Short mmCIF file of C-alpha atoms in Angstrom, two decimals:
data_model
loop_
_atom_site.label_atom_id
_atom_site.label_comp_id
_atom_site.label_asym_id
_atom_site.label_seq_id
_atom_site.Cartn_x
_atom_site.Cartn_y
_atom_site.Cartn_z
CA MET A 334 51.01 153.30 119.52
CA ASP A 335 54.40 154.98 119.58
CA ARG A 336 54.35 158.27 121.49
CA ARG A 337 55.92 160.22 118.62
CA THR A 338 53.31 158.83 116.25
CA ARG A 339 50.58 159.90 118.66
CA ALA A 340 52.20 163.34 118.99
CA ARG A 341 52.09 163.71 115.19
CA GLU A 342 48.40 162.76 115.13
CA VAL A 343 47.58 165.25 117.89
CA ALA A 344 49.68 167.93 116.17
CA MET A 345 47.84 167.35 112.89
CA GLN A 346 44.49 167.65 114.68
CA ALA A 347 45.60 170.88 116.36
CA LEU A 348 46.83 172.29 113.05
CA TYR A 349 43.47 171.42 111.53
CA GLN A 350 41.74 173.35 114.34
CA LEU A 351 44.04 176.32 113.70
CA ASP A 352 43.27 176.13 109.98
CA VAL A 353 39.53 176.18 110.66
CA GLN A 354 39.40 178.58 113.61
CA GLY A 355 42.31 180.89 112.81
CA SER A 356 45.37 182.12 114.68
CA ASP A 357 43.37 183.17 117.75
CA TYR A 358 42.99 179.47 118.54
CA LEU A 359 46.75 179.24 119.14
CA ARG A 360 46.33 180.73 122.62
CA ASP A 361 43.96 177.84 123.49
CA ILE A 362 46.17 175.15 121.98
CA GLY A 363 47.49 174.06 125.38
CA ALA A 364 44.00 173.07 126.54
CA PHE A 365 43.42 171.12 123.33
CA LEU A 366 46.72 169.28 123.71
CA ARG A 367 46.12 168.47 127.38
CA GLU A 368 42.75 166.98 126.44
CA TYR A 369 43.96 164.81 123.54
CA ALA A 370 47.55 163.96 124.46
CA GLU A 371 47.91 160.94 126.73
CA ASP A 372 51.04 162.16 128.49
CA SER A 373 53.41 165.08 128.85
CA LEU A 374 55.85 163.89 126.16
CA VAL A 375 53.08 163.62 123.57
CA ALA A 376 51.73 167.05 124.56
CA SER A 377 55.19 168.64 124.55
CA LEU A 378 56.19 167.26 121.14
CA ALA A 379 52.81 168.10 119.63
CA GLU A 380 52.94 171.66 120.96
CA GLN A 381 56.50 172.15 119.71
CA TRP A 382 55.54 170.93 116.23
CA VAL A 383 52.27 172.89 116.10
CA ARG A 384 53.84 176.16 117.18
CA GLY A 385 56.81 175.64 114.86
CA THR A 386 54.59 174.80 111.90
CA TRP A 387 52.35 177.79 112.55
CA GLU A 388 55.33 180.15 112.91
CA CYS A 389 56.77 178.87 109.62
CA LEU A 390 53.42 178.56 107.86
CA ASP A 391 54.29 180.80 104.89
CA THR A 392 57.47 178.83 104.21
CA CYS A 393 55.68 175.49 104.57
CA ASP A 394 52.82 176.56 102.32
CA ALA A 395 55.23 177.84 99.66
CA MET A 396 57.04 174.50 99.66
CA ILE A 397 53.74 172.62 99.36
CA ARG A 398 52.67 174.84 96.46
CA ALA A 399 55.96 174.19 94.67
CA ALA A 400 55.63 170.42 95.11
CA ALA A 401 51.87 170.04 94.57
CA ILE A 402 51.84 170.93 90.91
CA LYS A 403 48.38 171.81 89.57
CA TRP A 404 46.90 171.92 93.07
CA GLU A 405 45.84 175.05 94.90
CA LEU A 406 46.39 174.83 98.63
CA SER A 407 42.84 176.08 99.19
CA ARG A 408 41.46 173.11 97.20
CA LEU A 409 43.04 170.55 99.50
CA SER A 410 41.01 169.18 102.37
CA GLY A 411 41.85 170.71 105.73
CA VAL A 412 43.13 167.36 106.94
CA ASP A 413 45.46 166.93 103.96
CA ARG A 414 46.65 170.52 104.29
CA SER A 415 47.42 169.93 107.98
CA ILE A 416 49.24 166.65 107.32
CA LEU A 417 51.35 168.28 104.61
CA ARG A 418 52.12 171.37 106.68
CA LEU A 419 53.34 169.25 109.59
CA GLY A 420 55.35 167.00 107.27
CA VAL A 421 56.99 169.91 105.47
CA TYR A 422 57.79 171.61 108.77
CA GLN A 423 59.47 168.46 110.05
CA LEU A 424 61.37 167.91 106.80
CA ARG A 425 62.61 171.50 106.66
CA PHE A 426 63.10 172.46 110.30
CA CYS A 427 63.62 169.19 112.22
CA PRO A 428 66.75 167.65 110.69
CA GLU A 429 67.06 165.24 113.62
CA ILE A 430 63.99 163.38 112.30
CA PRO A 431 64.90 161.21 109.28
CA GLY A 432 63.04 162.23 106.14
CA LYS A 433 61.75 158.74 105.48
CA VAL A 434 60.24 158.66 108.99
CA VAL A 435 58.46 161.97 108.42
CA ILE A 436 57.01 160.77 105.11
CA ASN A 437 56.01 157.32 106.34
CA GLU A 438 54.29 158.75 109.42
CA ALA A 439 52.43 161.31 107.28
CA ILE A 440 51.24 158.54 104.96
CA GLU A 441 49.94 156.52 107.92
CA ILE A 442 48.11 159.56 109.31
CA ALA A 443 46.57 160.17 105.88
CA LYS A 444 45.41 156.54 105.74
CA LYS A 445 43.76 156.91 109.13
CA TYR A 446 42.21 160.38 108.85
CA SER A 447 41.78 161.25 105.18
CA GLY A 448 40.41 159.98 101.89
CA GLN A 449 41.43 156.99 99.82
CA GLN A 450 43.67 158.98 97.44
CA SER A 451 45.30 161.08 100.17
CA PRO A 452 48.14 158.74 101.19
CA ARG A 453 49.45 158.62 97.63
CA PHE A 454 49.12 162.40 97.26
CA VAL A 455 50.82 163.08 100.61
CA ASN A 456 53.63 160.69 99.65
CA GLY A 457 54.17 162.43 96.31
CA VAL A 458 54.21 165.94 97.73
CA LEU A 459 56.45 165.18 100.69
CA ASP A 460 58.81 163.09 98.57
CA ALA A 461 59.16 166.03 96.15
CA VAL A 462 59.82 168.39 99.07
CA LEU A 463 62.47 166.04 100.48
CA ARG A 464 64.16 165.69 97.08
CA GLN A 465 64.27 169.49 96.75
CA LEU A 466 65.67 169.92 100.26
CA CYS A 467 68.37 167.34 99.48
CA ALA A 468 69.18 169.09 96.19
CA ASP A 469 69.41 172.43 98.04
CA GLY A 470 71.76 170.92 100.63
CA VAL A 471 69.30 171.44 103.49
CA ARG A 472 69.08 167.69 104.09
CA PRO A 473 72.25 166.33 102.53
CA GLY A 474 72.42 162.57 102.31
CA GLN A 475 68.83 162.00 103.43
CA ARG A 476 67.23 160.49 100.39
CA ARG A 477 64.11 158.47 100.85
CA GLN A 478 64.66 154.80 100.14
CA THR A 479 61.74 153.28 98.29
#
């Protein structure tokens, strides 16, 4: 498995733990990452993405709410919420990662860790977020090719 893919999986799992246990868990995130990340690159990337997502949580959640029409964030499974939060964070705040890579990786994580309908839902929400970011000029020229 690609190390960045593994870092995304570990980051999603850590975000899920934060969602369940609350912000106090952030101080213990290093121990979690050391346990589940196979090497220092995976741990470093995962920690960067987890801390960034958590610091920008309000922005990420607002973008999810805007894209997930007719869905309350609280009604989503914790896994789906964590996948979407990480994906939105990477789309909005990590312009060096191509949008299509972010979305495709999120779909694969949803296939592995969530329910049967989740990959399609994750795809729809993140695609809508990417389209909005492109329209707003945040990610100019980064349209997802389907």
